[in-house]
Coordinates of N, CA and C in Angstrom, one line a residue:
M1 N -148.6 22.8 -62.9 CA -149.3 24.1 -63.0 C -149.7 24.6 -61.6
K2 N -149.7 25.9 -61.5 CA -150.0 26.5 -60.2 C -151.3 27.3 -60.3
L3 N -152.3 27.0 -59.5 CA -153.6 27.6 -59.5 C -153.8 28.4 -58.2
T4 N -154.1 29.7 -58.4 CA -154.3 30.6 -57.3 C -155.7 31.1 -57.3
W5 N -156.4 31.2 -56.2 CA -157.8 31.7 -56.1 C -157.8 33.1 -55.4
Y6 N -158.5 34.0 -56.0 CA -158.5 35.4 -55.5 C -160.0 35.7 -55.0
G7 N -160.7 34.7 -54.7 CA -162.1 34.9 -54.3 C -163.1 35.0 -55.5
H8 N -164.3 34.7 -55.2 CA -165.4 34.7 -56.2 C -165.0 33.7 -57.3
S9 N -164.9 34.2 -58.6 CA -164.6 33.3 -59.7 C -163.2 33.6 -60.3
A10 N -162.4 34.4 -59.6 CA -161.2 34.9 -60.1 C -160.0 34.0 -59.7
F11 N -159.4 33.5 -60.8 CA -158.3 32.6 -60.6 C -157.1 33.0 -61.5
K12 N -155.9 32.6 -61.1 CA -154.7 32.7 -61.9 C -154.1 31.3 -62.1
L13 N -153.9 31.0 -63.4 CA -153.2 29.7 -63.7 C -151.9 29.9 -64.3
E14 N -150.8 29.5 -63.6 CA -149.5 29.6 -64.2 C -149.0 28.3 -64.7
T15 N -148.6 28.3 -66.0 CA -148.3 27.0 -66.6 C -146.8 26.9 -67.0
G16 N -146.1 28.0 -66.7 CA -144.7 28.0 -67.2 C -144.5 28.9 -68.4
A17 N -145.3 28.5 -69.4 CA -145.3 29.2 -70.7 C -146.3 30.3 -70.8
A18 N -147.3 30.3 -69.8 CA -148.4 31.3 -69.9 C -148.9 31.6 -68.4
T19 N -149.3 32.8 -68.2 CA -150.0 33.1 -67.0 C -151.4 33.6 -67.3
I20 N -152.4 32.8 -67.0 CA -153.8 33.1 -67.4 C -154.6 33.6 -66.2
L21 N -155.3 34.7 -66.4 CA -156.3 35.2 -65.4 C -157.7 34.8 -65.9
F22 N -158.4 34.2 -65.0 CA -159.9 33.9 -65.3 C -160.7 34.9 -64.5
D23 N -161.6 35.6 -65.2 CA -162.6 36.5 -64.5 C -162.0 37.3 -63.4
P24 N -161.1 38.2 -63.7 CA -160.3 38.9 -62.7 C -161.0 40.1 -62.0
F25 N -162.0 39.7 -61.2 CA -162.7 40.6 -60.4 C -161.9 40.8 -59.1
L26 N -161.1 41.9 -59.1 CA -160.1 42.1 -58.0 C -160.5 43.4 -57.2
T27 N -160.6 44.5 -57.9 CA -161.0 45.8 -57.3 C -162.5 45.7 -56.9
G28 N -162.8 45.9 -55.6 CA -164.2 45.8 -55.2 C -164.6 44.4 -54.8
N29 N -163.8 43.5 -55.0 CA -164.1 42.1 -54.6 C -163.9 41.9 -53.1
P30 N -165.0 41.7 -52.3 CA -164.9 41.7 -50.9 C -164.0 40.5 -50.4
M31 N -163.8 39.5 -51.2 CA -163.0 38.4 -50.8 C -161.5 38.5 -51.3
F32 N -161.2 39.5 -52.0 CA -159.8 39.6 -52.5 C -158.9 39.7 -51.3
P33 N -157.8 38.9 -51.2 CA -157.0 38.8 -50.0 C -156.3 40.1 -49.6
D34 N -156.3 40.4 -48.4 CA -155.7 41.7 -47.9 C -154.2 41.6 -48.1
A35 N -153.6 40.4 -48.0 CA -152.1 40.3 -48.1 C -151.6 40.4 -49.5
T36 N -152.5 40.5 -50.5 CA -152.1 40.6 -51.9 C -152.6 41.9 -52.5
T37 N -151.8 42.5 -53.4 CA -152.2 43.7 -54.1 C -152.7 43.2 -55.5
P38 N -153.6 44.0 -56.1 CA -154.0 43.6 -57.5 C -152.8 43.6 -58.5
E39 N -151.8 44.4 -58.2 CA -150.6 44.4 -59.1 C -149.8 43.0 -58.9
E40 N -149.8 42.5 -57.7 CA -149.1 41.2 -57.5 C -149.9 40.1 -58.2
A41 N -151.3 40.2 -58.1 CA -152.1 39.2 -58.7 C -152.0 39.1 -60.2
T42 N -151.8 40.3 -60.8 CA -151.8 40.3 -62.3 C -150.4 40.4 -62.9
H43 N -149.4 40.3 -62.1 CA -148.0 40.4 -62.6 C -147.8 39.3 -63.6
G44 N -147.2 39.6 -64.7 CA -146.8 38.6 -65.7 C -148.0 38.0 -66.5
A45 N -149.2 38.6 -66.4 CA -150.3 38.0 -67.1 C -150.1 38.0 -68.6
T46 N -150.3 36.9 -69.2 CA -150.2 36.8 -70.7 C -151.6 36.7 -71.4
H47 N -152.5 36.2 -70.6 CA -153.9 35.9 -71.1 C -154.9 36.2 -70.1
I48 N -156.1 36.8 -70.5 CA -157.3 36.9 -69.7 C -158.4 36.1 -70.4
I49 N -159.1 35.3 -69.7 CA -160.2 34.5 -70.2 C -161.4 34.8 -69.4
L50 N -162.5 35.3 -70.1 CA -163.7 35.7 -69.4 C -164.8 34.7 -69.7
T51 N -165.5 34.3 -68.6 CA -166.7 33.3 -68.8 C -167.9 34.0 -69.3
H52 N -168.1 35.3 -68.9 CA -169.3 36.0 -69.3 C -169.2 37.5 -68.9
G53 N -170.2 38.3 -69.2 CA -170.0 39.7 -69.2 C -170.5 40.4 -67.9
H54 N -170.9 39.7 -66.9 CA -171.3 40.4 -65.7 C -170.1 41.1 -65.0
D55 N -170.4 42.3 -64.4 CA -169.3 43.1 -63.8 C -168.5 42.4 -62.8
D56 N -169.0 41.4 -62.1 CA -168.2 40.7 -61.1 C -167.4 39.6 -61.7
H57 N -167.3 39.6 -63.1 CA -166.5 38.6 -63.8 C -165.6 39.4 -64.8
I58 N -166.1 40.4 -65.4 CA -165.2 41.2 -66.3 C -164.2 41.9 -65.3
G59 N -164.7 42.4 -64.2 CA -163.8 43.0 -63.2 C -162.8 44.0 -63.7
D60 N -161.5 43.8 -63.5 CA -160.5 44.7 -63.8 C -159.9 44.4 -65.2
S61 N -160.6 43.6 -66.0 CA -160.0 43.1 -67.2 C -159.4 44.2 -68.1
I62 N -160.2 45.3 -68.4 CA -159.7 46.3 -69.3 C -158.4 47.0 -68.8
D63 N -158.3 47.3 -67.6 CA -157.1 47.9 -67.1 C -155.9 47.0 -67.1
I64 N -156.2 45.7 -66.8 CA -155.1 44.7 -66.8 C -154.6 44.5 -68.3
L65 N -155.5 44.4 -69.2 CA -155.2 44.2 -70.6 C -154.3 45.4 -71.1
K66 N -154.7 46.6 -70.7 CA -153.9 47.8 -71.2 C -152.6 47.8 -70.5
E67 N -152.5 47.4 -69.3 CA -151.2 47.5 -68.6 C -150.2 46.4 -69.0
T68 N -150.7 45.2 -69.3 CA -149.9 44.1 -69.6 C -149.7 43.7 -71.0
G69 N -150.7 44.1 -71.9 CA -150.7 43.7 -73.3 C -151.2 42.2 -73.4
A70 N -151.8 41.7 -72.4 CA -152.2 40.3 -72.4 C -153.3 40.1 -73.5
Q71 N -153.5 38.9 -73.9 CA -154.5 38.6 -74.9 C -155.9 38.3 -74.2
L72 N -156.9 38.8 -74.7 CA -158.3 38.6 -74.2 C -158.9 37.5 -75.0
T73 N -159.4 36.4 -74.3 CA -160.2 35.4 -74.9 C -161.6 35.5 -74.3
A74 N -162.6 35.7 -75.1 CA -164.0 35.8 -74.6 C -164.9 35.6 -75.7
N75 N -166.2 35.6 -75.5 CA -167.1 35.4 -76.6 C -167.0 36.7 -77.5
F76 N -167.6 36.6 -78.7 CA -167.5 37.6 -79.7 C -168.0 39.0 -79.2
E77 N -169.1 39.0 -78.5 CA -169.7 40.2 -78.1 C -168.8 40.9 -77.1
I78 N -168.2 40.2 -76.1 CA -167.3 40.8 -75.1 C -166.1 41.3 -75.8
C79 N -165.5 40.6 -76.8 CA -164.3 41.0 -77.5 C -164.6 42.3 -78.2
M80 N -165.8 42.4 -78.9 CA -166.1 43.6 -79.6 C -166.3 44.8 -78.7
W81 N -166.9 44.5 -77.5 CA -167.1 45.6 -76.5 C -165.7 46.0 -76.1
A82 N -164.8 45.1 -75.8 CA -163.4 45.4 -75.4 C -162.7 46.3 -76.4
T83 N -162.9 46.0 -77.7 CA -162.2 46.9 -78.7 C -162.6 48.3 -78.6
R84 N -163.9 48.5 -78.2 CA -164.4 49.9 -78.0 C -163.8 50.5 -76.8
Q85 N -163.2 49.8 -75.9 CA -162.5 50.3 -74.8 C -161.0 50.4 -75.1
G86 N -160.6 50.2 -76.3 CA -159.2 50.4 -76.7 C -158.3 49.1 -76.7
I87 N -158.9 48.0 -76.6 CA -158.2 46.7 -76.5 C -158.1 46.2 -78.0
E88 N -156.9 45.8 -78.4 CA -156.7 45.3 -79.7 C -156.3 43.8 -79.7
N89 N -155.7 43.3 -78.7 CA -155.2 41.9 -78.7 C -156.3 41.0 -78.2
I90 N -157.2 40.6 -79.1 CA -158.4 39.8 -78.8 C -158.4 38.4 -79.5
N91 N -159.0 37.5 -78.9 CA -159.2 36.1 -79.4 C -160.7 35.8 -79.2
P92 N -161.5 36.3 -80.1 CA -163.0 36.0 -80.0 C -163.3 34.6 -80.3
M93 N -164.3 34.0 -79.5 CA -164.7 32.7 -79.6 C -166.2 32.6 -79.3
N94 N -166.7 31.4 -79.4 CA -168.1 31.1 -79.0 C -168.1 29.6 -78.7
S95 N -169.3 29.0 -78.5 CA -169.4 27.6 -78.1 C -168.9 26.8 -79.3
G96 N -168.1 25.7 -78.9 CA -167.7 24.8 -79.9 C -166.3 25.0 -80.4
G97 N -165.5 23.9 -80.6 CA -164.2 24.1 -81.2 C -163.2 24.5 -80.2
M98 N -161.9 24.4 -80.6 CA -160.8 24.8 -79.7 C -159.9 25.8 -80.5
V99 N -159.2 26.7 -79.8 CA -158.3 27.6 -80.4 C -156.9 27.4 -79.8
D100 N -155.9 27.2 -80.6 CA -154.5 27.0 -80.1 C -153.9 28.4 -80.0
T101 N -153.6 28.8 -78.7 CA -153.0 30.1 -78.4 C -151.5 30.0 -78.5
G102 N -150.9 28.8 -78.6 CA -149.5 28.6 -78.5 C -149.2 27.9 -77.2
P103 N -149.2 28.5 -76.1 CA -148.9 27.8 -74.8 C -150.0 26.8 -74.4
F104 N -151.2 27.0 -74.9 CA -152.4 26.2 -74.5 C -153.5 26.3 -75.5
R105 N -154.4 25.3 -75.5 CA -155.6 25.3 -76.3 C -156.8 25.7 -75.4
V106 N -157.7 26.5 -75.9 CA -158.8 26.9 -75.1 C -160.1 26.7 -75.9
G107 N -161.2 26.3 -75.2 CA -162.5 26.1 -75.8 C -163.5 26.7 -74.9
M108 N -164.7 27.0 -75.5 CA -165.8 27.5 -74.7 C -167.0 26.5 -74.8
V109 N -167.6 26.2 -73.7 CA -168.7 25.3 -73.7 C -169.9 26.0 -73.0
R110 N -171.0 25.3 -73.1 CA -172.3 25.9 -72.6 C -172.2 26.2 -71.1
A111 N -172.9 27.2 -70.7 CA -173.2 27.5 -69.3 C -174.7 28.0 -69.2
D112 N -175.4 27.6 -68.3 CA -176.8 28.1 -68.1 C -176.8 29.3 -67.2
H113 N -176.8 30.5 -67.7 CA -176.7 31.7 -67.0 C -177.2 32.9 -67.9
S114 N -176.7 34.1 -67.7 CA -176.9 35.2 -68.5 C -175.6 36.0 -68.7
S115 N -175.7 37.1 -69.5 CA -174.4 37.8 -69.7 C -174.7 39.2 -70.2
S116 N -174.4 40.2 -69.3 CA -174.6 41.6 -69.7 C -173.8 42.4 -68.7
K117 N -173.6 43.7 -69.1 CA -172.8 44.6 -68.3 C -173.7 45.8 -68.0
Q118 N -173.7 46.3 -66.8 CA -174.4 47.5 -66.4 C -173.7 48.8 -66.8
S119 N -174.3 49.7 -67.5 CA -173.7 50.9 -67.9 C -174.8 52.0 -67.9
D120 N -174.6 53.0 -67.0 CA -175.6 54.2 -66.9 C -177.0 53.7 -66.7
G121 N -177.1 52.7 -65.9 CA -178.5 52.2 -65.5 C -179.1 51.2 -66.6
E122 N -178.3 51.0 -67.6 CA -178.8 50.1 -68.7 C -178.0 48.8 -68.8
A123 N -178.6 47.7 -69.2 CA -177.8 46.5 -69.3 C -177.4 46.3 -70.8
I124 N -176.1 46.2 -71.0 CA -175.5 46.0 -72.3 C -175.4 44.5 -72.5
Y125 N -176.0 44.0 -73.6 CA -176.0 42.6 -73.9 C -174.6 42.2 -74.3
L126 N -174.0 41.1 -73.7 CA -172.7 40.7 -74.0 C -172.6 39.2 -74.3
G127 N -173.5 38.8 -75.2 CA -173.4 37.4 -75.7 C -173.8 36.3 -74.7
N128 N -173.6 35.1 -75.1 CA -173.9 34.0 -74.2 C -172.8 33.7 -73.2
P129 N -173.2 33.2 -72.0 CA -172.3 32.8 -71.0 C -171.6 31.5 -71.4
H130 N -170.5 31.2 -70.8 CA -169.7 30.0 -71.2 C -169.0 29.4 -70.0
G131 N -168.7 28.2 -70.1 CA -167.6 27.5 -69.3 C -166.4 27.5 -70.2
I132 N -165.2 27.4 -69.5 CA -164.0 27.4 -70.2 C -163.2 26.1 -70.1
I133 N -162.7 25.6 -71.2 CA -161.8 24.4 -71.2 C -160.4 24.9 -71.5
V134 N -159.4 24.5 -70.7 CA -158.0 24.8 -71.0 C -157.2 23.5 -71.1
E135 N -156.5 23.3 -72.2 CA -155.7 22.2 -72.4 C -154.2 22.7 -72.5
V136 N -153.4 22.4 -71.5 CA -152.0 22.7 -71.6 C -151.2 21.4 -71.9
P137 N -150.3 21.4 -72.9 CA -149.7 20.1 -73.3 C -149.0 19.4 -72.1
G138 N -149.3 18.2 -72.0 CA -148.7 17.4 -70.9 C -149.3 17.5 -69.5
Q139 N -150.4 18.3 -69.4 CA -151.0 18.6 -68.1 C -152.5 18.1 -68.2
K140 N -153.1 18.1 -67.0 CA -154.5 17.8 -66.9 C -155.4 18.9 -67.4
V141 N -156.5 18.5 -68.1 CA -157.4 19.5 -68.6 C -158.2 20.1 -67.5
L142 N -158.3 21.5 -67.6 CA -159.0 22.3 -66.6 C -160.3 22.8 -67.2
Y143 N -161.4 22.7 -66.4 CA -162.7 23.2 -66.8 C -163.2 24.2 -65.7
H144 N -163.2 25.5 -66.1 CA -163.8 26.5 -65.3 C -165.3 26.6 -65.7
M145 N -166.2 26.2 -64.9 CA -167.6 26.1 -65.2 C -168.3 27.5 -65.5
G146 N -167.6 28.5 -65.0 CA -168.3 29.8 -65.0 C -169.4 29.9 -64.1
D147 N -170.4 30.7 -64.4 CA -171.7 30.7 -63.6 C -172.7 29.8 -64.3
T148 N -173.2 28.8 -63.7 CA -174.1 27.9 -64.3 C -174.9 27.1 -63.4
D149 N -176.0 26.6 -63.9 CA -176.8 25.6 -63.2 C -176.3 24.2 -63.8
I150 N -176.8 23.2 -63.2 CA -176.5 21.8 -63.7 C -177.3 21.6 -65.0
F151 N -176.7 20.9 -66.0 CA -177.5 20.5 -67.2 C -176.9 19.2 -67.7
S152 N -177.8 18.4 -68.3 CA -177.4 17.1 -68.7 C -176.3 17.0 -69.7
D153 N -176.1 18.0 -70.5 CA -175.1 18.0 -71.5 C -173.7 18.2 -70.9
M154 N -173.6 18.3 -69.6 CA -172.3 18.2 -68.9 C -171.7 16.9 -69.2
A155 N -172.5 15.9 -69.4 CA -172.0 14.5 -69.8 C -171.2 14.6 -71.1
L156 N -171.7 15.4 -72.1 CA -170.9 15.5 -73.3 C -169.7 16.3 -73.1
I157 N -169.7 17.3 -72.3 CA -168.4 18.1 -72.0 C -167.4 17.1 -71.5
N158 N -167.8 16.3 -70.6 CA -166.8 15.3 -70.0 C -166.4 14.3 -71.1
E159 N -167.3 13.8 -71.9 CA -166.9 12.9 -72.9 C -165.9 13.5 -73.9
I160 N -166.1 14.7 -74.3 CA -165.3 15.4 -75.3 C -164.0 15.8 -74.8
Y161 N -163.9 16.4 -73.6 CA -162.7 17.1 -73.1 C -162.1 16.3 -72.0
Q162 N -162.8 15.5 -71.3 CA -162.3 14.7 -70.2 C -161.5 15.6 -69.2
P163 N -162.1 16.6 -68.6 CA -161.4 17.5 -67.7 C -161.1 16.8 -66.4
K164 N -160.0 17.0 -65.7 CA -159.6 16.5 -64.5 C -159.6 17.5 -63.3
I165 N -159.5 18.8 -63.7 CA -159.6 19.9 -62.7 C -160.9 20.6 -62.9
G166 N -161.7 20.7 -61.9 CA -163.0 21.5 -62.0 C -163.0 22.7 -61.1
L167 N -163.3 23.8 -61.7 CA -163.5 25.0 -60.9 C -165.1 25.2 -60.9
V168 N -165.7 25.0 -59.8 CA -167.1 24.7 -59.7 C -167.8 25.8 -58.8
P169 N -168.8 26.5 -59.4 CA -169.6 27.4 -58.5 C -170.6 26.7 -57.6
V170 N -170.6 27.1 -56.3 CA -171.4 26.4 -55.4 C -172.3 27.4 -54.5
G171 N -172.3 28.6 -54.8 CA -172.9 29.6 -54.0 C -174.4 29.8 -54.0
D172 N -175.1 29.0 -54.9 CA -176.6 29.1 -54.9 C -177.1 30.4 -55.5
R173 N -178.3 30.6 -55.6 CA -179.1 31.7 -56.1 C -178.8 32.1 -57.6
F174 N -177.5 32.4 -57.9 CA -177.2 32.7 -59.3 C -176.5 31.5 -60.0
T175 N -176.1 30.5 -59.3 CA -175.4 29.3 -59.8 C -175.9 28.1 -59.1
M176 N -175.3 27.0 -59.3 CA -175.6 25.8 -58.5 C -175.4 26.0 -57.0
G177 N -176.2 25.4 -56.2 CA -175.9 25.4 -54.8 C -175.1 24.1 -54.5
G178 N -174.7 23.9 -53.2 CA -173.8 22.8 -52.9 C -174.3 21.5 -53.3
K179 N -175.6 21.2 -53.0 CA -176.2 19.9 -53.4 C -176.1 19.6 -54.9
T180 N -176.6 20.6 -55.6 CA -176.6 20.4 -57.1 C -175.2 20.4 -57.7
A181 N -174.3 21.2 -57.2 CA -172.9 21.2 -57.7 C -172.3 19.8 -57.4
A182 N -172.6 19.2 -56.3 CA -172.0 17.9 -56.0 C -172.6 16.9 -56.9
M183 N -173.9 17.0 -57.2 CA -174.5 16.1 -58.2 C -173.9 16.2 -59.5
A184 N -173.6 17.4 -60.0 CA -172.9 17.6 -61.3 C -171.6 17.0 -61.3
C185 N -170.8 17.2 -60.2 CA -169.4 16.6 -60.2 C -169.4 15.1 -60.2
Q186 N -170.3 14.5 -59.4 CA -170.3 13.1 -59.3 C -171.0 12.4 -60.4
R187 N -172.0 13.0 -61.0 CA -172.8 12.3 -62.0 C -172.1 12.4 -63.4
F188 N -171.5 13.5 -63.7 CA -171.1 13.8 -65.0 C -169.6 13.8 -65.2
F189 N -168.8 13.9 -64.2 CA -167.3 14.1 -64.3 C -166.5 13.1 -63.5
K190 N -165.3 13.0 -63.9 CA -164.3 12.2 -63.1 C -163.1 13.1 -62.7
F191 N -163.4 14.2 -62.0 CA -162.4 15.1 -61.6 C -161.4 14.5 -60.6
D192 N -160.2 14.8 -60.7 CA -159.2 14.5 -59.7 C -159.2 15.6 -58.6
T193 N -159.4 16.8 -59.0 CA -159.4 18.0 -58.1 C -160.6 18.9 -58.4
I194 N -161.3 19.3 -57.4 CA -162.4 20.2 -57.5 C -162.2 21.4 -56.6
V195 N -162.2 22.6 -57.2 CA -162.1 23.8 -56.5 C -163.4 24.6 -56.5
P196 N -164.1 24.7 -55.3 CA -165.3 25.4 -55.3 C -165.1 26.9 -55.3
C197 N -166.0 27.6 -55.9 CA -165.9 29.1 -56.1 C -167.3 29.7 -56.1
H198 N -167.3 31.0 -56.3 CA -168.6 31.8 -56.4 C -169.4 31.6 -55.2
Y199 N -168.8 31.8 -54.0 CA -169.6 31.7 -52.7 C -168.9 32.7 -51.8
G200 N -169.7 33.2 -50.8 CA -169.1 34.0 -49.8 C -168.9 35.5 -50.1
T201 N -168.9 35.8 -51.4 CA -168.6 37.1 -51.8 C -169.6 38.2 -51.4
F202 N -170.8 37.9 -51.5 CA -171.9 38.8 -51.1 C -172.9 38.1 -50.1
P203 N -173.6 38.8 -49.3 CA -174.4 38.2 -48.3 C -175.5 37.3 -48.9
I204 N -175.9 37.5 -50.1 CA -177.0 36.7 -50.7 C -176.5 35.4 -51.2
L205 N -175.2 35.2 -51.2 CA -174.7 33.9 -51.6 C -174.4 33.0 -50.4
D206 N -174.4 31.7 -50.6 CA -174.0 30.8 -49.5 C -172.6 31.3 -49.1
Q207 N -172.3 31.3 -47.8 CA -171.1 31.9 -47.2 C -170.0 30.9 -47.1
N208 N -170.2 29.6 -47.3 CA -169.1 28.6 -47.2 C -169.4 27.4 -48.1
T209 N -168.6 26.4 -48.0 CA -168.7 25.2 -48.8 C -169.3 24.1 -48.1
D210 N -169.9 24.3 -46.9 CA -170.3 23.2 -46.1 C -171.3 22.3 -46.8
A211 N -172.3 22.9 -47.5 CA -173.4 22.1 -48.1 C -172.7 21.3 -49.3
F212 N -171.8 21.9 -49.9 CA -171.1 21.1 -51.0 C -170.3 20.0 -50.5
L213 N -169.5 20.2 -49.5 CA -168.7 19.1 -48.9 C -169.6 18.0 -48.4
T214 N -170.7 18.4 -47.7 CA -171.6 17.3 -47.2 C -172.1 16.5 -48.3
A215 N -172.6 17.2 -49.4 CA -173.2 16.4 -50.5 C -172.2 15.6 -51.3
M216 N -170.9 16.0 -51.2 CA -169.9 15.2 -51.9 C -169.6 13.9 -51.2
G217 N -169.9 13.8 -49.9 CA -169.8 12.6 -49.2 C -168.4 12.0 -49.2
D218 N -168.4 10.7 -49.7 CA -167.1 10.0 -49.7 C -166.1 10.6 -50.7
H219 N -166.6 11.5 -51.6 CA -165.7 12.1 -52.6 C -165.2 13.4 -52.2
S220 N -165.5 13.8 -50.9 CA -165.1 15.1 -50.5 C -163.6 15.3 -50.4
G221 N -162.8 14.2 -50.4 CA -161.4 14.3 -50.5 C -160.8 14.9 -51.8
K222 N -161.6 15.0 -52.8 CA -161.2 15.6 -54.1 C -161.3 17.1 -54.0
V223 N -162.0 17.6 -53.0 CA -162.3 19.0 -53.0 C -161.2 19.8 -52.3
A224 N -160.7 20.8 -53.0 CA -159.6 21.7 -52.5 C -160.3 23.0 -52.2
A225 N -160.8 23.2 -51.0 CA -161.5 24.4 -50.6 C -160.5 25.4 -50.1
M226 N -160.1 26.3 -50.9 CA -159.0 27.2 -50.6 C -159.5 28.5 -50.0
A227 N -158.7 29.2 -49.3 CA -159.0 30.5 -48.8 C -158.4 31.5 -49.9
P228 N -159.1 32.6 -50.1 CA -158.6 33.6 -51.1 C -157.1 33.9 -50.9
G229 N -156.3 33.8 -52.0 CA -154.9 34.0 -51.9 C -154.1 32.7 -51.9
D230 N -154.8 31.6 -51.5 CA -154.1 30.3 -51.5 C -153.9 29.8 -52.9
F231 N -152.9 28.9 -53.0 CA -152.7 28.2 -54.3 C -152.5 26.8 -54.1
I232 N -152.7 26.0 -55.2 CA -152.4 24.6 -55.2 C -151.6 24.3 -56.5
E233 N -150.8 23.2 -56.4 CA -150.1 22.7 -57.6 C -151.0 21.6 -58.2
I234 N -151.3 21.7 -59.5 CA -152.2 20.7 -60.1 C -151.6 20.1 -61.3

């Protein structure tokens, strides 16, 4: 599988049978790479998966869905909101269970955060926030934590799904900071590869992964700290 980071929490996962976009905040994303166009980032998308409803995570989803015909997987409230924007190919979910999309299985798990979209100065409630589990046959299980603080039930997520690839927010203020994110990774999971995200996008977030890498200590070799536009094979 090929994993590309576009800054913030926006990732593309190419599995051969599917091209999945997570939280595609591309337009207006200060970290989106200059050398890449949004069209290049979204080319061939077959699925979009959203962790929650904040604007910096929904991002360009509606336009991409209309252009590509990709399937939207999100919580029930986000999917119903998307139908009001003209989207028909939806896969509504909530916490618990797994759904077989064909090329992969997807599940939603708890995240400690909030979820709404700003519209005309008002906040539209868009259901609970989630982390995302993706199981591709024959590949390592991927866990996109979404926006979250640490919580002890992460131990159950590891026990149930046994993820080996972790996409982990480390930017502080709205999510875990570096020290807490390192604690979560080391106490609750047995990741082979950890990709830090949700940092550096805005001035109020931590601007780099230094605190996370320091706190990871002897386990820092598992961390793939990518520049926006970079990819890794996982």
